[in-house]
Coordinates of C-alpha atoms in Angstrom, one line a residue:
Q244 CA 41.9 8.0 3.8
A245 CA 40.6 11.5 3.0
A246 CA 37.1 10.4 4.4
A247 CA 38.6 8.8 7.5
D248 CA 40.8 11.6 8.7
P249 CA 39.6 13.5 11.7
M250 CA 38.8 17.2 11.4
S251 CA 41.9 19.3 11.7
S252 CA 42.2 21.7 14.7
S253 CA 42.1 24.8 12.5
D254 CA 38.6 23.8 11.0
A255 CA 37.2 22.5 14.5
P256 CA 34.9 25.0 16.4
E257 CA 36.6 26.9 19.2
D258 CA 34.1 26.0 21.9
G259 CA 33.8 22.4 23.1
P260 CA 37.1 20.8 22.0
K261 CA 37.1 18.5 25.0
E262 CA 33.6 17.2 24.0
T263 CA 35.0 16.4 20.4
S264 CA 38.1 14.6 22.0
S265 CA 36.0 12.4 24.2
V266 CA 33.7 11.3 21.5
S267 CA 36.6 10.4 19.4
Q268 CA 38.2 8.3 22.2
N269 CA 34.9 6.6 22.8
I270 CA 34.6 5.3 19.1
S271 CA 36.6 2.1 18.6
D272 CA 38.3 1.2 15.3
A273 CA 35.6 -1.3 14.5
D274 CA 32.8 1.3 15.2
A275 CA 34.6 4.0 13.1
F276 CA 34.9 1.5 10.2
K277 CA 31.2 0.6 10.5
I278 CA 30.0 4.1 10.4
L279 CA 32.2 5.0 7.4
L280 CA 31.1 1.7 5.7
E281 CA 27.5 2.7 6.2
M282 CA 28.2 6.1 4.6
K283 CA 30.0 4.5 1.6
M284 CA 26.9 1.9 1.2
K285 CA 24.4 4.8 1.2
K286 CA 26.3 6.6 -1.4
R287 CA 26.8 3.3 -3.5
Q288 CA 24.0 3.2 -6.1
K289 CA 21.7 0.0 -6.0
K290 CA 21.2 0.4 -9.8
P291 CA 24.0 2.6 -11.0
A292 CA 23.6 4.5 -14.2
L293 CA 26.7 3.4 -16.0
P294 CA 28.1 4.3 -19.4
S295 CA 27.8 2.1 -22.4
T296 CA 31.4 1.2 -22.1
V297 CA 30.9 -0.7 -19.0
T298 CA 30.8 -4.4 -18.9
E299 CA 29.4 -6.0 -15.6
L300 CA 30.8 -9.3 -14.4
D301 CA 29.8 -11.4 -11.2
T302 CA 31.7 -13.8 -9.1
E303 CA 30.4 -17.0 -7.4
D304 CA 30.4 -15.4 -4.0
G305 CA 28.5 -12.4 -5.1
S306 CA 31.0 -9.9 -5.8
K307 CA 30.6 -7.4 -8.7
V308 CA 33.3 -6.3 -11.4
Y309 CA 32.6 -3.3 -13.5
V310 CA 35.1 -3.3 -16.3
V311 CA 35.4 0.2 -18.0
G312 CA 36.6 -0.3 -21.5
T313 CA 38.7 2.7 -22.7
A314 CA 40.6 4.1 -25.4
H315 CA 43.9 5.2 -24.1
F316 CA 43.8 8.7 -25.8
S317 CA 40.1 9.7 -25.2
D318 CA 38.6 12.4 -23.0
S319 CA 35.4 10.7 -23.0
S320 CA 36.9 7.5 -21.6
K321 CA 38.2 9.7 -18.5
K322 CA 34.7 10.8 -18.1
D323 CA 33.4 7.1 -18.1
V324 CA 35.8 6.1 -15.5
V325 CA 35.0 9.1 -13.2
K326 CA 31.2 8.4 -13.4
T327 CA 31.5 4.7 -12.8
I328 CA 33.7 5.1 -9.7
Q329 CA 31.4 7.6 -8.3
E330 CA 28.2 5.7 -9.0
V331 CA 29.4 2.1 -7.6
Q332 CA 31.9 3.5 -4.9
P333 CA 34.1 0.4 -5.3
D334 CA 36.3 -1.3 -2.7
V335 CA 39.0 -1.9 -5.3
V336 CA 40.0 -0.1 -8.5
V337 CA 42.3 -2.3 -10.7
V338 CA 44.0 -0.5 -13.8
E339 CA 45.8 -1.9 -16.9
L340 CA 49.3 -0.8 -15.6
C341 CA 52.2 -2.7 -14.2
Q342 CA 55.1 -1.3 -11.7
Y343 CA 57.3 -0.3 -14.7
R344 CA 54.6 2.3 -15.8
V345 CA 53.1 3.3 -12.6
S346 CA 55.1 6.7 -12.6
M347 CA 52.5 8.0 -15.2
L348 CA 49.9 8.4 -12.4
K349 CA 51.6 11.1 -10.7
M350 CA 52.9 13.0 -13.7
D351 CA 50.9 15.9 -15.1
E352 CA 49.8 16.3 -18.6
K353 CA 52.5 18.6 -19.7
T354 CA 55.2 16.4 -18.3
L355 CA 53.9 13.4 -19.9
L356 CA 53.7 14.9 -23.4
K357 CA 57.3 16.1 -23.1
E358 CA 58.4 12.6 -22.0
A359 CA 56.6 10.9 -24.7
K360 CA 58.1 12.9 -27.3
E361 CA 61.6 12.7 -26.1
I362 CA 62.9 9.4 -27.1
N363 CA 66.6 9.7 -26.9
L364 CA 69.7 7.5 -26.4
E365 CA 69.5 7.6 -22.7
K366 CA 66.2 6.2 -22.7
L367 CA 67.3 3.6 -25.2
Q368 CA 70.2 2.6 -22.9
Q369 CA 67.9 2.3 -19.9
A370 CA 65.4 0.1 -21.7
I371 CA 68.3 -2.2 -23.0
K372 CA 69.7 -2.4 -19.4
Q373 CA 66.3 -3.1 -17.8
N374 CA 65.0 -5.6 -20.5
G375 CA 68.0 -6.6 -22.4
V376 CA 68.9 -5.7 -26.1
M377 CA 65.9 -7.2 -28.1
S378 CA 63.1 -6.3 -25.6
G379 CA 64.6 -3.1 -25.0
L380 CA 64.6 -2.2 -28.7
M381 CA 61.0 -3.5 -28.9
Q382 CA 59.9 -1.4 -25.9
M383 CA 61.6 1.7 -27.5
L384 CA 59.7 1.0 -30.9
L385 CA 56.4 0.8 -29.1
L386 CA 57.0 4.1 -27.3
K387 CA 57.6 5.4 -30.7
V388 CA 54.2 4.3 -31.8
S389 CA 52.8 6.0 -28.5
A390 CA 54.8 9.1 -29.2
H391 CA 53.4 9.3 -32.7
I392 CA 49.9 9.1 -31.6
T393 CA 50.7 11.7 -28.8
E394 CA 52.3 14.1 -31.3
Q395 CA 49.3 13.8 -33.7
L396 CA 46.6 14.4 -31.0
G397 CA 48.6 16.5 -28.4
M398 CA 47.2 14.4 -25.7
A399 CA 49.2 12.3 -23.2
P400 CA 48.4 8.4 -22.9
G401 CA 46.8 7.0 -19.7
G402 CA 44.6 9.8 -18.8
E403 CA 41.9 7.3 -17.8
F404 CA 44.4 5.8 -15.3
R405 CA 45.2 9.1 -13.7
E406 CA 41.6 9.7 -13.4
A407 CA 40.9 6.5 -11.8
F408 CA 43.9 7.1 -9.2
K409 CA 42.3 10.5 -8.3
E410 CA 38.7 9.0 -7.9
A411 CA 39.8 6.0 -6.0
S412 CA 41.5 8.2 -3.3
K413 CA 38.1 9.9 -2.6
V414 CA 36.3 6.5 -2.0
P415 CA 36.6 5.4 1.9
F416 CA 38.6 2.2 2.2
C417 CA 39.2 1.9 -1.7
K418 CA 42.3 0.0 -2.6
F419 CA 44.2 0.8 -5.9
H420 CA 45.8 -2.4 -7.6
L421 CA 48.0 -2.7 -10.7
G422 CA 46.6 -5.3 -13.0
D423 CA 48.9 -5.7 -16.0
R424 CA 51.7 -8.1 -16.5
P425 CA 55.0 -6.6 -16.0
I426 CA 56.3 -5.1 -19.3
P427 CA 59.7 -6.9 -19.4
V428 CA 57.9 -10.3 -19.3
T429 CA 55.6 -9.3 -22.2
F430 CA 58.6 -8.0 -24.4
K431 CA 60.6 -10.9 -23.8
R432 CA 58.0 -13.4 -24.5
A433 CA 56.9 -11.4 -27.6
I434 CA 60.5 -11.3 -29.0
A435 CA 61.0 -15.3 -28.2
A436 CA 57.7 -15.7 -30.5
L437 CA 59.3 -14.0 -33.5
S438 CA 61.5 -15.7 -36.0
F439 CA 64.7 -13.5 -37.1
W440 CA 63.1 -12.1 -40.3
Q441 CA 59.9 -11.3 -38.5
K442 CA 61.9 -9.3 -36.1
V443 CA 63.4 -7.3 -38.8
K444 CA 59.9 -6.7 -40.7
L445 CA 58.1 -5.6 -37.5
A446 CA 61.0 -3.2 -36.5
W447 CA 61.0 -1.8 -40.0
G448 CA 57.1 -1.1 -39.8
L449 CA 57.4 0.5 -36.3
C450 CA 60.3 2.8 -37.5
F451 CA 58.4 4.2 -40.5
L452 CA 55.1 4.8 -38.8
S453 CA 53.7 8.2 -39.9
D454 CA 50.1 8.0 -40.8
P455 CA 48.2 10.9 -39.4
I456 CA 45.5 10.4 -36.8
S457 CA 42.6 12.5 -35.7
K458 CA 40.5 12.7 -32.6
D459 CA 37.6 11.3 -34.6
D460 CA 39.6 8.2 -35.4
V461 CA 40.3 7.7 -31.8
E462 CA 36.6 7.8 -30.7
K463 CA 35.9 5.4 -33.6
C464 CA 38.2 3.2 -32.0
K465 CA 36.3 3.0 -28.8
Q466 CA 35.4 -0.5 -29.8
K467 CA 39.0 -1.4 -29.9
D468 CA 42.0 0.3 -28.2
L469 CA 43.7 2.6 -30.7
L470 CA 47.3 1.6 -29.8
E471 CA 46.5 -2.0 -29.9
Q472 CA 44.6 -1.7 -33.1
M473 CA 47.5 0.0 -34.8
M474 CA 49.6 -2.9 -33.5
A475 CA 47.3 -5.6 -34.5
E476 CA 47.1 -4.1 -38.0
M477 CA 51.1 -4.2 -38.0
I478 CA 51.5 -7.7 -36.3
G479 CA 48.5 -9.3 -38.0
E480 CA 50.6 -11.7 -40.0
F481 CA 52.3 -12.7 -36.5
P482 CA 49.6 -14.6 -34.7
D483 CA 52.4 -15.6 -31.9
L484 CA 53.2 -11.9 -31.4
H485 CA 49.4 -11.2 -31.0
R486 CA 49.0 -13.9 -28.5
T487 CA 51.7 -12.6 -26.2
I488 CA 50.9 -8.9 -26.5
V489 CA 47.0 -9.3 -26.3
S490 CA 45.7 -12.7 -25.6
E491 CA 48.1 -13.5 -22.6
R492 CA 47.5 -10.2 -21.0
D493 CA 43.8 -10.8 -21.3
I494 CA 44.3 -14.0 -19.2
Y495 CA 46.5 -12.0 -16.7
L496 CA 44.2 -9.1 -16.3
T497 CA 41.2 -11.5 -15.8
Y498 CA 43.1 -13.3 -13.0
M499 CA 44.0 -9.9 -11.3
L500 CA 40.4 -8.7 -11.5
K501 CA 39.1 -12.1 -9.9
Q502 CA 41.8 -11.8 -7.1
A503 CA 40.5 -8.1 -6.4
A504 CA 36.9 -9.4 -6.3
K505 CA 37.5 -11.7 -3.3
Q506 CA 35.2 -11.0 -0.5
I507 CA 35.9 -8.5 2.1
E508 CA 36.4 -9.2 5.9
L509 CA 34.7 -6.9 8.2
P510 CA 36.7 -5.8 11.4
R511 CA 35.8 -7.7 14.7
A512 CA 35.4 -6.1 18.0
S513 CA 37.1 -9.1 19.7
E514 CA 38.8 -12.2 18.7
T515 CA 35.8 -14.3 19.9
E516 CA 33.5 -12.5 17.4
P517 CA 32.8 -14.7 14.3
R518 CA 34.4 -13.5 11.2
K519 CA 32.1 -11.8 8.7
Y520 CA 32.5 -11.3 5.0
I521 CA 30.6 -9.2 2.4
P522 CA 30.9 -9.3 -1.3
A523 CA 33.3 -6.8 -2.9
V524 CA 32.8 -4.3 -5.6
V525 CA 35.6 -3.8 -8.1
V526 CA 36.1 -1.4 -10.9
G527 CA 38.5 -2.4 -13.6
V528 CA 39.9 0.1 -16.1
V529 CA 41.3 -1.5 -19.2
G530 CA 41.8 -0.9 -23.0
M531 CA 38.5 -1.7 -24.9
G532 CA 40.4 -4.2 -26.8
H533 CA 40.9 -6.4 -23.7
V534 CA 37.2 -6.5 -22.7
P535 CA 36.2 -9.3 -24.9
G536 CA 39.2 -11.4 -23.8
I537 CA 38.3 -10.6 -20.1
E538 CA 34.5 -11.9 -20.7
K539 CA 35.8 -15.1 -22.6
N540 CA 38.2 -16.0 -19.5
W541 CA 35.9 -15.1 -16.7
N542 CA 34.5 -18.3 -16.0
S543 CA 37.6 -20.4 -16.5
D544 CA 40.1 -21.6 -14.1
L545 CA 43.3 -19.5 -14.7
N546 CA 46.9 -20.2 -14.1
I547 CA 49.3 -17.5 -14.8
Q548 CA 52.5 -19.4 -14.1
E549 CA 52.9 -20.5 -17.8
I550 CA 52.5 -16.8 -19.1
M551 CA 54.8 -15.3 -16.6
S552 CA 57.7 -17.5 -17.6
V553 CA 60.4 -16.2 -19.9
P554 CA 61.6 -18.6 -22.5
P555 CA 65.4 -18.8 -23.3
P556 CA 66.5 -16.9 -26.3
S557 CA 66.4 -18.8 -29.6
A558 CA 69.1 -19.0 -32.3
S559 CA 67.4 -16.3 -34.2
S560 CA 67.3 -14.0 -31.2
K561 CA 71.1 -14.7 -30.7
I562 CA 71.9 -14.0 -34.3
F563 CA 69.7 -10.7 -34.3
K564 CA 71.5 -9.7 -31.1
F565 CA 74.9 -10.2 -32.5
V566 CA 73.9 -8.3 -35.8
I567 CA 72.6 -5.3 -33.7
K568 CA 75.8 -5.1 -31.6
A569 CA 77.9 -5.5 -34.7
T570 CA 76.2 -2.7 -36.4
V571 CA 76.5 -0.4 -33.3
F572 CA 80.2 -1.1 -32.7
G573 CA 80.8 -0.9 -36.5
L574 CA 79.3 2.5 -36.6
M575 CA 81.2 3.6 -33.5
G576 CA 84.5 2.3 -35.2
Y577 CA 83.8 3.9 -38.4
G578 CA 83.0 7.2 -36.8
C579 CA 86.1 7.1 -34.6
Y580 CA 88.1 6.4 -37.9
R581 CA 86.5 9.3 -39.6
I582 CA 87.2 11.6 -36.8
G583 CA 90.7 10.6 -36.4
Q584 CA 91.3 10.8 -40.2
R585 CA 90.1 14.4 -40.2
T586 CA 92.1 15.3 -37.0
V587 CA 95.4 14.0 -38.8
Q588 CA 94.4 15.9 -42.0
F589 CA 93.8 19.0 -40.0
I590 CA 97.1 18.6 -38.1
L591 CA 99.2 18.0 -41.3
S592 CA 97.5 21.2 -42.9
M593 CA 98.9 23.4 -40.2
P594 CA 102.1 25.5 -41.2
A595 CA 104.2 24.3 -38.3
A596 CA 103.7 20.7 -39.1
Q597 CA 104.4 21.2 -42.8
N598 CA 107.8 23.0 -41.7
Y599 CA 108.6 20.1 -39.3
L600 CA 107.8 17.5 -42.1
Q601 CA 110.1 19.6 -44.8
K602 CA 112.9 19.5 -42.1
L603 CA 112.5 15.8 -41.6
T604 CA 112.4 15.3 -45.3
E605 CA 115.9 17.4 -45.8
I606 CA 117.5 15.4 -43.2
R607 CA 116.7 12.2 -44.6
S608 CA 117.9 13.4 -48.2
Q609 CA 121.3 14.5 -46.6
H610 CA 121.8 10.8 -45.2

């Protein structure tokens, strides 16, 4: 859009405004599109110098997809994303985000650091309201993992996605797509895959996460996304959970990248002009842990309907939900009891109350 905007009146030369206006009126939308497209093609490198973290994939109709594998807490990943977009001048940029996490694109680093560290009751209630009790608790536990890394490194997650968003806005006719499966679906499917005791064990492991992490550790994890590597270590004994959190999302991301890589239709000067298509160039920005799965699924016929369905809650889920609710209400009831008990003791200790009780005792003894 920035490239397509006409020059503002304040920047235009004072002499010859009529000439500029007449030239603008004589250019049709199709011609303007072609001019800007030619400029974009000239800037697009035929043999781009790409970072080692980029995997190149092709479609049957000649479109190209450049998948940038990133570590979600890495400055070098941000640079890799910027360089790739500048080199290939894509038609579409796809990021590993869904609509429930899109807010991080417009937040600054300082705000995100503050948000990540403040996991409070209000956020828990919002997560439960949005995703249900079990999925909401799982979301908050995963946020705790992310907040732990954020606190250790002093770096907010998703920097590479924000850089992708900024760079995409600088490329003419570049669309920006959200490529990840909605997070409530992922959490609900993950919860459904666990038994009652597996849920308890996983929650326990996430609650007591406190291992220190250094920036060197992050860069060593460039071959596997840090957050998902930590999760993989904790859920290694739960293959079904790994399938829902990682493998199924590999399939979904692959499907979205292939959808984005469909050929682009060029504008026509008239309805009688035949339709013309050109191959698309796509940049995908995903965690490094998803790249092998995307490569594996690239040439497969994908159907995402199955991995988008949410199975009904199992008996263990109902039991766990009941235990959580009973625990919460029990703690609330006990708290009210303790507060009430202390309040009664405080009132009875007051001199006025003691005098009143003494009078009642004397009246009862007289009768």
